[in-house]
Coordinates of C-alpha atoms in Angstrom, one line a residue:
M1 CA -18.4 30.6 -31.0
T2 CA -16.6 28.2 -33.4
A3 CA -13.2 27.6 -33.4
P4 CA -11.0 30.0 -35.1
G5 CA -8.2 29.5 -37.9
I6 CA -5.6 28.0 -35.6
A7 CA -1.8 28.0 -36.8
R8 CA 0.4 25.3 -36.4
G9 CA 2.1 25.2 -33.2
E10 CA -0.3 27.8 -31.8
L11 CA -1.2 27.5 -28.2
V12 CA -4.6 26.3 -27.7
A13 CA -5.8 26.0 -24.2
I14 CA -8.5 23.5 -22.8
A15 CA -10.5 22.3 -19.8
I16 CA -12.6 19.2 -19.9
G17 CA -15.8 19.0 -18.2
P18 CA -16.7 15.7 -15.8
A19 CA -19.5 15.2 -18.8
L20 CA -16.4 15.2 -21.4
D21 CA -17.4 19.0 -22.6
V22 CA -14.7 20.9 -23.7
G23 CA -13.8 24.8 -23.0
F24 CA -11.2 25.9 -25.6
A25 CA -9.4 29.3 -25.5
T26 CA -6.9 30.7 -27.7
A27 CA -5.3 34.2 -28.0
T28 CA -8.2 35.4 -30.1
G29 CA -11.3 34.3 -28.3
S30 CA -12.8 31.2 -26.7
W31 CA -15.1 28.6 -27.5
A32 CA -17.1 25.8 -26.4
G33 CA -16.4 22.0 -27.7
A34 CA -16.1 18.2 -27.4
L35 CA -13.1 15.6 -27.2
P36 CA -13.5 14.4 -31.0
E37 CA -12.8 18.3 -32.0
V38 CA -9.8 18.1 -30.0
L39 CA -8.4 15.0 -32.4
T40 CA -9.9 16.8 -35.4
L41 CA -7.5 20.0 -34.3
E42 CA -4.8 17.8 -33.7
A43 CA -4.5 16.3 -37.1
E44 CA -5.2 19.3 -38.9
C45 CA -3.0 21.9 -36.8
R46 CA -0.9 20.3 -34.8
P47 CA -1.1 23.1 -32.1
R48 CA 0.3 23.2 -28.7
W49 CA -2.1 22.2 -25.9
V50 CA -2.1 24.4 -22.8
W51 CA -4.1 22.8 -19.8
W52 CA -3.5 23.1 -15.8
S53 CA -2.1 19.7 -15.4
A54 CA -1.5 16.4 -16.9
A55 CA -4.9 15.1 -15.7
T56 CA -6.5 17.0 -18.0
A57 CA -4.7 14.4 -20.9
G58 CA -6.3 11.5 -19.1
P59 CA -9.7 11.5 -21.1
L60 CA -7.8 12.3 -24.4
V61 CA -5.2 9.3 -23.9
A62 CA -8.5 6.9 -22.9
A63 CA -10.1 8.0 -26.5
G64 CA -7.1 7.1 -28.3
A65 CA -5.3 10.6 -28.6
V66 CA -1.8 11.0 -29.5
L67 CA -0.5 14.4 -28.8
A68 CA 2.3 15.9 -30.2
T69 CA 3.2 18.8 -27.8
C70 CA 1.8 20.6 -25.1
W71 CA 2.2 23.1 -22.2
D72 CA 1.8 21.7 -18.8
V73 CA 1.3 24.7 -16.5
A74 CA 1.9 22.5 -13.5
A75 CA 5.2 20.9 -14.8
V76 CA 6.4 24.4 -16.0
H77 CA 5.2 25.8 -12.3
R78 CA 7.9 23.0 -10.7
L79 CA 10.6 23.8 -13.2
I80 CA 10.5 27.8 -12.7
F81 CA 9.6 28.0 -9.0
G82 CA 11.0 24.2 -7.3
G83 CA 8.9 22.0 -5.3
W84 CA 6.4 19.4 -6.0
H85 CA 2.8 21.5 -5.3
A86 CA 1.6 23.1 -8.4
D87 CA -2.3 23.5 -7.8
P88 CA -3.8 26.4 -9.6
A89 CA -4.3 28.6 -6.7
L90 CA -0.5 28.3 -5.8
V91 CA 0.7 28.8 -9.3
W92 CA -1.4 31.8 -9.6
A93 CA -0.2 33.1 -6.9
A94 CA 3.6 32.9 -7.5
L95 CA 3.1 34.5 -11.0
H96 CA 1.4 37.2 -9.4
D97 CA 3.9 37.8 -6.3
L98 CA 0.9 37.2 -3.6
P99 CA 1.8 35.9 -0.7
T100 CA 0.9 31.9 -0.3
D101 CA -0.4 32.2 3.5
T102 CA -3.1 34.1 2.1
I103 CA -4.5 31.9 -0.8
P104 CA -8.2 31.4 0.2
G105 CA -9.4 27.7 1.2
L106 CA -12.9 26.3 1.2
G107 CA -15.1 26.5 3.7
Q108 CA -15.2 23.0 6.2
L109 CA -19.2 23.6 6.6
D110 CA -20.2 25.0 3.5
L111 CA -18.2 23.7 0.2
L112 CA -20.5 26.4 -1.8
A113 CA -19.6 28.9 0.4
P114 CA -15.8 29.4 0.4
A115 CA -14.4 31.1 3.4
G116 CA -13.3 34.8 2.2
D117 CA -15.0 34.2 -1.0
D118 CA -18.1 36.3 -0.1
S119 CA -16.9 39.4 -1.9
G120 CA -17.4 40.8 -5.8
D121 CA -18.5 38.9 -8.2
L122 CA -18.5 35.0 -7.6
D123 CA -18.9 34.2 -10.9
E124 CA -15.4 36.0 -11.6
P125 CA -12.7 33.3 -11.1
V126 CA -10.4 36.1 -9.4
R127 CA -10.9 37.8 -6.4
P128 CA -10.6 41.6 -5.5
D129 CA -7.3 40.8 -3.8
G130 CA -5.7 39.1 -6.7
H131 CA -6.2 35.6 -5.5
L132 CA -8.1 32.8 -7.4
R133 CA -11.3 32.4 -5.9
A134 CA -11.7 29.0 -3.9
E135 CA -14.8 28.0 -5.1
W136 CA -13.4 27.9 -8.7
T137 CA -9.8 26.1 -7.9
G138 CA -12.0 23.7 -5.8
G139 CA -13.9 22.5 -9.0
G140 CA -16.2 25.1 -9.3
W141 CA -14.8 25.6 -13.1
S142 CA -16.2 22.8 -14.2
R143 CA -19.8 24.0 -13.7
D144 CA -20.9 24.8 -17.1
S145 CA -20.0 25.5 -20.6
Q146 CA -19.0 29.1 -19.8
R147 CA -16.9 28.5 -16.8
L148 CA -14.9 25.5 -18.7
Q149 CA -14.0 28.5 -21.3
R150 CA -13.2 31.1 -18.6
W151 CA -10.7 28.4 -17.2
A152 CA -9.0 27.4 -20.1
A153 CA -8.1 31.0 -20.8
L154 CA -6.8 31.4 -17.6
A155 CA -4.5 28.7 -17.9
L156 CA -3.6 30.4 -21.3
R157 CA -2.9 33.5 -19.6
V158 CA -1.0 31.6 -16.7
A159 CA 1.3 30.2 -19.7
G160 CA 1.8 33.5 -21.2
L161 CA 3.2 34.6 -17.5
Q162 CA 5.4 31.5 -17.6
R163 CA 6.5 32.5 -20.8
G164 CA 7.9 35.8 -19.3
R165 CA 9.8 33.9 -16.5
I166 CA 12.0 31.4 -19.0
A167 CA 15.6 32.7 -18.9
T168 CA 17.6 30.9 -21.8
P169 CA 17.2 29.0 -24.6
A170 CA 17.8 25.7 -22.4
H171 CA 14.7 26.7 -20.3
A172 CA 12.5 27.1 -23.1
A173 CA 13.4 23.7 -24.2
A174 CA 12.9 22.4 -20.5
V175 CA 9.4 23.7 -20.8
G176 CA 8.5 21.2 -23.8
S177 CA 10.6 18.7 -22.3
E178 CA 9.1 18.8 -18.9
S179 CA 5.4 19.3 -20.0
G180 CA 5.6 16.4 -22.7
A181 CA 7.2 14.2 -19.9
E182 CA 3.9 14.8 -18.0
L183 CA 2.2 13.6 -20.9
L184 CA 4.0 10.6 -21.4
C185 CA 3.3 9.8 -18.0
V186 CA -0.2 9.4 -18.3
E187 CA 0.3 7.7 -21.8
L188 CA 2.3 5.3 -19.6
A189 CA -0.2 4.8 -16.7
H190 CA -2.7 4.1 -19.3
G191 CA -1.1 1.7 -21.4
G192 CA 0.8 -0.5 -18.8
L193 CA 3.8 -2.6 -18.7
P194 CA 3.2 -6.2 -20.0
L195 CA 3.6 -8.7 -17.4
D196 CA 2.6 -12.6 -17.7
R197 CA 1.1 -13.1 -14.5
G198 CA 1.3 -16.7 -14.6
V199 CA 5.4 -16.6 -14.6
A200 CA 5.2 -14.1 -12.3
E201 CA 3.2 -16.3 -9.7
R202 CA 5.8 -19.0 -10.5
L203 CA 8.4 -17.1 -9.7
I204 CA 7.0 -15.8 -6.5
T205 CA 5.7 -19.3 -5.4
P206 CA 9.4 -20.8 -4.5
M207 CA 10.2 -17.3 -2.7
I208 CA 7.2 -17.1 -0.2
G209 CA 5.3 -20.2 -0.6
P210 CA 2.1 -21.2 -2.8
R211 CA -0.9 -18.4 -2.6
P212 CA -2.5 -18.6 0.9
A213 CA -6.1 -19.4 0.8
T214 CA -6.7 -18.1 4.4
P215 CA -4.9 -15.1 6.5
D216 CA -3.9 -18.4 8.9
E217 CA -1.9 -19.6 6.2
A218 CA -0.4 -16.4 5.1
E219 CA 0.6 -16.3 9.2
A220 CA 2.1 -20.0 8.9
Q221 CA 4.1 -19.2 5.8
R222 CA 5.3 -16.0 7.5
R223 CA 6.3 -17.9 10.5
R224 CA 8.0 -20.7 8.3
R225 CA 10.1 -18.1 6.5
D226 CA 11.3 -16.6 9.9
E227 CA 12.4 -20.3 11.1
L228 CA 14.6 -20.4 8.0
V229 CA 17.0 -17.8 10.0
L230 CA 16.0 -18.3 13.6
Q231 CA 16.9 -22.2 13.1
H232 CA 20.4 -20.8 12.9
V233 CA 20.5 -19.3 16.3
P234 CA 18.5 -21.8 18.6
G235 CA 17.2 -20.1 21.7
R236 CA 17.4 -16.6 20.3
E237 CA 13.9 -14.8 20.6
V238 CA 14.5 -12.3 17.7
D239 CA 11.9 -10.2 15.7
L240 CA 13.4 -10.1 11.9
R241 CA 11.6 -7.0 11.2
N242 CA 13.4 -5.2 14.5
P243 CA 16.6 -3.6 12.9
A244 CA 17.3 -3.4 16.3
Q245 CA 17.0 -6.4 17.7
V246 CA 18.3 -8.3 14.6
K247 CA 21.6 -5.7 14.7
A248 CA 21.7 -6.9 18.6
L249 CA 21.5 -10.5 17.6
L250 CA 24.4 -9.9 15.0
V251 CA 26.6 -7.9 17.5
G252 CA 26.1 -10.8 20.0
L253 CA 27.2 -13.3 17.5
G254 CA 30.5 -11.1 17.1
F255 CA 29.4 -8.6 14.0
D256 CA 29.8 -5.2 15.2
V257 CA 27.6 -3.6 12.3
P258 CA 26.4 -0.1 12.7
D259 CA 23.3 -0.8 10.7
T260 CA 21.4 -4.1 9.2
R261 CA 21.4 -2.9 5.5
S262 CA 22.2 -6.0 2.7
W263 CA 25.1 -4.4 1.3
R264 CA 26.5 -3.8 5.2
L265 CA 26.2 -7.5 5.8
E266 CA 27.4 -8.9 2.3
P267 CA 30.9 -9.0 3.0
F268 CA 30.3 -11.3 5.9
V269 CA 28.4 -14.2 4.3
G270 CA 30.3 -17.6 4.9
A271 CA 31.2 -16.1 8.0
H272 CA 28.0 -17.5 9.8
P273 CA 25.1 -19.2 8.2
V274 CA 22.4 -16.8 9.9
I275 CA 23.9 -14.0 7.8
E276 CA 23.5 -15.8 4.2
A277 CA 20.1 -16.8 5.9
F278 CA 18.7 -13.5 7.1
L279 CA 19.8 -11.9 3.2
A280 CA 18.0 -14.6 1.7
W281 CA 15.1 -14.0 4.0
R282 CA 14.8 -10.2 3.4
K283 CA 14.8 -10.7 -0.2
A284 CA 11.7 -13.2 0.3
E285 CA 10.1 -10.5 2.7
R286 CA 10.3 -7.9 0.3
I287 CA 8.7 -10.0 -1.9
A288 CA 6.0 -11.2 0.4
T289 CA 5.1 -7.8 1.7
T290 CA 5.2 -5.8 -1.2
Y291 CA 5.7 -7.8 -4.5
G292 CA 3.3 -10.9 -3.7
Y293 CA 0.4 -12.3 -4.9
S294 CA -2.0 -9.0 -3.7
W295 CA 0.4 -6.6 -5.6
L296 CA -0.5 -8.8 -8.7
D297 CA -4.4 -8.8 -7.8
E298 CA -4.3 -5.2 -7.3
N299 CA -2.1 -3.9 -10.0
V300 CA -2.0 -6.4 -13.1
G301 CA -5.2 -6.1 -15.3
A302 CA -7.2 -8.7 -16.9
D303 CA -5.4 -7.4 -20.1
G304 CA -1.9 -8.4 -18.6
R305 CA -0.7 -4.8 -18.0
L306 CA 1.1 -3.7 -14.9
R307 CA -0.1 -0.1 -14.0
G308 CA 0.6 2.3 -11.8
P309 CA 0.3 6.2 -11.2
W310 CA 3.6 8.0 -12.8
T311 CA 4.6 11.9 -12.3
G312 CA 7.2 13.4 -14.7
S313 CA 9.6 15.3 -11.4
D314 CA 10.2 14.0 -8.4
G315 CA 9.9 17.4 -6.7
A316 CA 13.3 17.7 -6.5
A317 CA 16.3 17.0 -9.1
G318 CA 13.4 16.2 -11.2
R319 CA 13.6 12.5 -12.2
M320 CA 10.3 10.5 -13.6
T321 CA 8.8 8.5 -10.6
A322 CA 6.2 5.5 -10.7
G323 CA 3.8 3.4 -8.3
A324 CA 2.9 0.0 -7.6
G325 CA 6.3 -1.3 -8.0
L326 CA 7.1 0.0 -11.6
H327 CA 10.5 1.8 -10.3
N328 CA 11.6 -0.8 -7.9
M329 CA 10.5 -4.5 -9.4
P330 CA 13.2 -7.0 -7.9
A331 CA 15.6 -8.6 -10.6
E332 CA 14.2 -11.5 -9.6
L333 CA 10.5 -10.8 -11.0
R334 CA 12.2 -9.2 -14.2
P335 CA 11.6 -12.6 -16.1
A336 CA 7.7 -11.9 -15.9
V337 CA 7.9 -8.7 -18.2
V338 CA 7.4 -10.2 -21.7
A339 CA 6.6 -9.4 -24.7
E340 CA 3.1 -9.9 -25.9
P341 CA 2.1 -12.0 -28.4
G342 CA 3.8 -10.7 -32.1
Q343 CA 5.9 -8.0 -30.4
V344 CA 9.6 -7.4 -28.8
L345 CA 11.1 -5.4 -26.0
V346 CA 13.4 -3.1 -26.9
R347 CA 15.7 -2.2 -24.0
A348 CA 18.1 1.0 -24.1
D349 CA 20.2 2.1 -21.1
L350 CA 22.2 5.6 -21.5
G351 CA 25.9 4.5 -20.6
Q352 CA 28.0 6.6 -17.8
I353 CA 25.3 8.9 -18.1
E354 CA 26.0 11.6 -15.2
P355 CA 29.9 12.1 -16.3
R356 CA 29.2 12.6 -19.8
V357 CA 26.2 15.3 -18.8
L358 CA 28.9 17.0 -16.0
A359 CA 31.0 17.1 -19.0
A360 CA 28.3 19.1 -20.9
V361 CA 27.2 21.4 -18.4
S362 CA 30.4 22.4 -17.2
G363 CA 32.0 22.8 -20.4
D364 CA 34.9 21.2 -19.3
A365 CA 36.8 20.6 -23.0
A366 CA 39.2 17.7 -21.7
L367 CA 36.5 15.6 -20.0
A368 CA 34.5 16.0 -23.2
A369 CA 37.4 14.5 -25.0
A370 CA 37.3 11.6 -22.8
T371 CA 33.3 10.8 -23.7
L372 CA 34.5 10.2 -27.2
D373 CA 35.6 6.4 -25.8
D374 CA 32.5 4.1 -25.4
D375 CA 33.7 3.8 -21.5
L376 CA 34.2 7.0 -20.6
Y377 CA 36.6 6.2 -17.2
A378 CA 39.3 4.2 -19.4
P379 CA 40.9 7.6 -20.8
V380 CA 39.9 9.4 -17.1
A381 CA 42.2 6.5 -15.6
A382 CA 44.9 7.0 -18.1
R383 CA 45.0 10.6 -17.7
L384 CA 45.0 9.9 -13.8
R385 CA 47.5 7.6 -14.3
V386 CA 45.4 5.1 -11.6
E387 CA 43.4 1.8 -12.5
R388 CA 40.0 1.9 -14.0
P389 CA 38.2 1.5 -11.2
V390 CA 40.0 4.3 -9.2
A391 CA 39.1 6.7 -11.5
K392 CA 35.7 5.6 -12.0
V393 CA 35.2 5.7 -7.6
A394 CA 37.1 9.4 -8.2
V395 CA 34.4 11.0 -10.8
L396 CA 31.5 9.5 -9.0
A397 CA 33.0 10.9 -5.3
A398 CA 33.3 14.3 -7.1
M399 CA 29.9 14.2 -8.1
Y400 CA 28.2 13.1 -5.1
G401 CA 30.9 15.4 -2.7
Q402 CA 32.6 12.2 -1.2
T403 CA 36.1 13.6 0.0
S404 CA 37.8 11.0 2.3
G405 CA 39.3 7.3 1.9
T406 CA 40.3 6.3 -2.0
A407 CA 37.9 8.6 -3.5
G408 CA 39.7 11.9 -1.7
E409 CA 43.2 10.8 -3.0
A410 CA 41.7 10.5 -6.6
L411 CA 40.0 13.5 -6.3
K412 CA 43.3 15.4 -6.1
G413 CA 44.4 14.1 -9.6
L414 CA 40.6 15.1 -11.0
E415 CA 41.2 18.6 -9.6
S416 CA 44.3 19.3 -12.0
A417 CA 43.3 17.1 -14.8
Y418 CA 39.7 18.6 -15.3
P419 CA 39.7 21.8 -13.4
T420 CA 36.7 23.4 -15.1
A421 CA 34.3 20.5 -14.3
M422 CA 35.6 20.4 -10.8
Q423 CA 35.3 24.3 -10.5
Y424 CA 31.5 23.5 -11.9
L425 CA 30.8 21.4 -9.1
R426 CA 32.4 23.1 -6.3
A427 CA 30.4 26.5 -7.4
A428 CA 27.4 24.4 -6.8
S429 CA 28.4 22.6 -3.8
E430 CA 29.3 26.4 -2.0
E431 CA 25.7 27.8 -3.1
G432 CA 24.4 24.9 -1.4
R433 CA 26.4 25.0 1.6
A434 CA 25.6 28.6 2.0
G435 CA 21.5 27.7 1.9
R436 CA 21.1 29.5 -1.9
D437 CA 19.0 27.5 -4.0
V438 CA 20.6 26.4 -7.3
R439 CA 18.9 26.0 -11.0
T440 CA 19.7 23.1 -13.0
Y441 CA 20.9 23.3 -17.2
G442 CA 17.4 23.0 -18.0
G443 CA 16.7 25.8 -15.2
R444 CA 14.4 23.6 -12.8
L445 CA 15.2 25.4 -9.2
V446 CA 16.0 22.9 -6.6
R447 CA 15.6 24.4 -3.0
M448 CA 18.1 24.2 -0.3
W449 CA 16.9 23.9 3.1
P450 CA 17.7 26.3 6.3
T451 CA 19.6 25.6 9.4
P452 CA 17.1 26.0 12.2
A453 CA 17.7 28.7 14.5
G454 CA 19.4 27.2 18.0
V455 CA 21.5 24.4 16.4
D456 CA 25.0 24.4 17.7
E457 CA 28.0 25.1 15.3
T458 CA 28.9 21.3 14.7
A459 CA 25.2 20.6 13.6
A460 CA 25.2 23.7 11.6
R461 CA 28.3 22.5 9.6
S462 CA 27.3 19.2 9.5
L463 CA 23.8 20.5 7.4
A464 CA 26.0 23.1 5.3
A465 CA 27.8 20.0 4.3
A466 CA 24.7 18.0 3.5
R467 CA 23.3 20.7 1.6
G468 CA 26.7 21.1 -0.5
R469 CA 26.8 17.6 -1.4
F470 CA 23.0 17.7 -2.9
A471 CA 23.3 20.5 -4.3
R472 CA 26.3 19.1 -6.6
N473 CA 24.5 16.1 -7.5
A474 CA 21.5 17.7 -8.0
M475 CA 22.9 19.8 -10.8
V476 CA 24.3 16.9 -12.2
Q477 CA 21.7 14.3 -11.7
G478 CA 19.0 17.3 -12.7
A479 CA 20.6 17.9 -16.0
A480 CA 20.7 14.1 -16.7
A481 CA 17.3 13.8 -15.9
E482 CA 16.2 16.5 -18.6
L483 CA 18.5 14.7 -21.0
F484 CA 16.5 11.3 -20.4
K485 CA 13.5 13.2 -20.8
A486 CA 14.2 15.0 -24.2
W487 CA 15.5 11.6 -25.3
A488 CA 12.2 9.6 -24.2
L489 CA 10.3 12.5 -26.0
T490 CA 12.3 12.0 -29.3
V491 CA 12.0 8.6 -29.3
R492 CA 8.3 8.7 -28.8
A493 CA 7.8 11.1 -31.6
R494 CA 10.3 9.0 -34.0
S495 CA 10.6 5.5 -33.5
G496 CA 6.9 4.6 -34.0
A497 CA 7.2 2.1 -30.7
R498 CA 5.3 2.5 -27.5
I499 CA 7.4 3.3 -24.4
V500 CA 6.3 0.9 -21.6
L501 CA 8.7 2.0 -19.1
C502 CA 10.9 4.8 -18.1
L503 CA 13.3 3.6 -15.0
H504 CA 15.9 6.2 -14.4
D505 CA 18.2 6.5 -17.1
E506 CA 16.4 3.1 -19.2
L507 CA 14.0 3.4 -21.7
L508 CA 12.0 -0.1 -22.3
L509 CA 9.9 -0.4 -25.7
Q510 CA 7.1 -2.3 -27.2
A511 CA 7.3 -3.1 -30.8
P512 CA 6.4 -5.2 -33.7
A513 CA 8.6 -8.1 -33.7
G514 CA 9.7 -7.4 -37.5
E515 CA 10.8 -3.9 -36.4
G516 CA 12.6 -4.5 -33.3
E517 CA 16.2 -3.7 -35.0
E518 CA 15.2 -0.3 -36.8
V519 CA 13.6 0.4 -33.6
A520 CA 17.0 -0.1 -31.8
R521 CA 18.9 1.7 -34.6
A522 CA 16.4 4.7 -34.1
L523 CA 16.9 5.0 -30.4
H524 CA 20.4 5.7 -31.3
R525 CA 19.6 8.3 -33.8
C526 CA 17.5 9.8 -31.2
L527 CA 20.0 10.1 -29.0
D528 CA 22.3 11.8 -31.2
E529 CA 19.4 14.3 -32.0
A530 CA 18.4 14.8 -28.3
A531 CA 21.6 15.5 -27.2
A532 CA 22.7 18.0 -30.3
R533 CA 19.5 19.9 -29.7
W534 CA 19.8 20.3 -25.5
F535 CA 23.4 20.8 -25.9
R536 CA 23.7 22.7 -28.4
G537 CA 27.3 22.9 -29.6
S538 CA 28.7 20.8 -27.4
P539 CA 31.3 17.8 -28.4
V540 CA 30.1 15.6 -25.6
R541 CA 29.1 12.2 -26.6
F542 CA 26.3 10.1 -25.5
V543 CA 25.9 6.3 -25.5
A544 CA 23.3 4.0 -24.6
D545 CA 23.1 -0.1 -24.6
V546 CA 20.5 -1.1 -26.7
S547 CA 19.1 -4.7 -26.7
V548 CA 15.7 -6.3 -28.8
V549 CA 14.6 -9.0 -26.4
S550 CA 11.5 -11.1 -25.5
R551 CA 11.8 -10.5 -21.6
W552 CA 12.9 -7.7 -19.9
S553 CA 15.5 -10.1 -17.9
D554 CA 17.2 -11.3 -21.1
A555 CA 18.5 -7.8 -21.7
K556 CA 22.1 -6.3 -21.4
G557 CA 23.0 -4.7 -18.1

């Protein structure tokens, strides 16, 4: 069958086989084709592509495709049902209200003879009991052209069922942004982050020593790093990689600390030389074990791009995440992220995003008025009649569920100054404390965990309080993640520059040197557009700090 007439924005499902043959499906039929047909249809019709997961986009991105919109079945499942797991068998079972404990699995002895799949027509993807057949979900869908078409048609059918579960316009918008974020993740993993290997090595060497030629040299460097700390406590035998031993050492020196976290020890710098030496050792050790020479060798390609796996949702509140150190790169190594020849980096960071999002999702008019200021905390401080740092602590404490100390006193003022926002957070907290799941503004289900049977009353109260804090924060952080994705996708569509990194609330793009300032202006316009579309009718103002630089470390903030 040849491709029927396809309207702009129409759902077109695809499944791509190992030989890069493609099965297509629309509401009017299915047909067999190849990758070039996808590119042609994108150029001529701009459909909304439907696939089971973003893995389908991999061959397309590798072939140079720039797809406008998609419906990612796995991403939408995570939005509707929460959690991380979203394989086809689970997605199908959830939408058909089938028990997940009866999902069939492949047999251990014969992968072509799945356990429990011996009834009915084996060429049918759906078993008599309603579950997807394990042989199909285990890869049998790609066996031939007919199966590719059937698999694409099933994805289209699932998308229709998912659409029936979308409750609000915000949820419908989230389907697009969550799906698009997964496609962006494929592009980020393929394109990589520009990183100058020579600069990186010059930054690493002073911290951990030159590149070791043998394991013995590496061990000698390790001992020398340890000695820079242990020289301040002669005669002590301490394994610096054992927190309990380090804590015992510090207690013996008069520092009664509950743990050895850096922020806990920093106030004691200057009180004893071992404190500063240990903090320096910790930074060097992190570089040596996680961001050293092997990290460069394993993750930086010959083209000078740092690549790692990406996902559009962390399974909790829905933030984008990445591996290979892309999301946790130490500030000391950021000078190695350098624009390629003839290019510049454009860095944009959303300002005070979470309190601004709280104003939008809660509908608190007074807090929305505060967002009109570049520095939201200044008008909040004036309203509370406190210093700005106290106002900031109060707002953050409200979102994170802290109620004691300075934050507890300042929260009393917030309750009267911004009652609608505080009631929004309180309602989320109460749901979490009761063990009831919550949904973000964009409709993502955030699951709560139960109180185990048999725990005492004190432990039960502690668990309830933890759920309450988690729920109230997830409602704000989740909505912030949704806005960030909507912004990133608007930038992807409008700016003409390549996004090379999404880091929490920060975007990093690479653009031709002569276009950097225009891309910077586009980032502001895209934020206004995304916020107006996401929070329709809201007066809340969102802001971003934008810099055009040659290397990441030169950016503001």
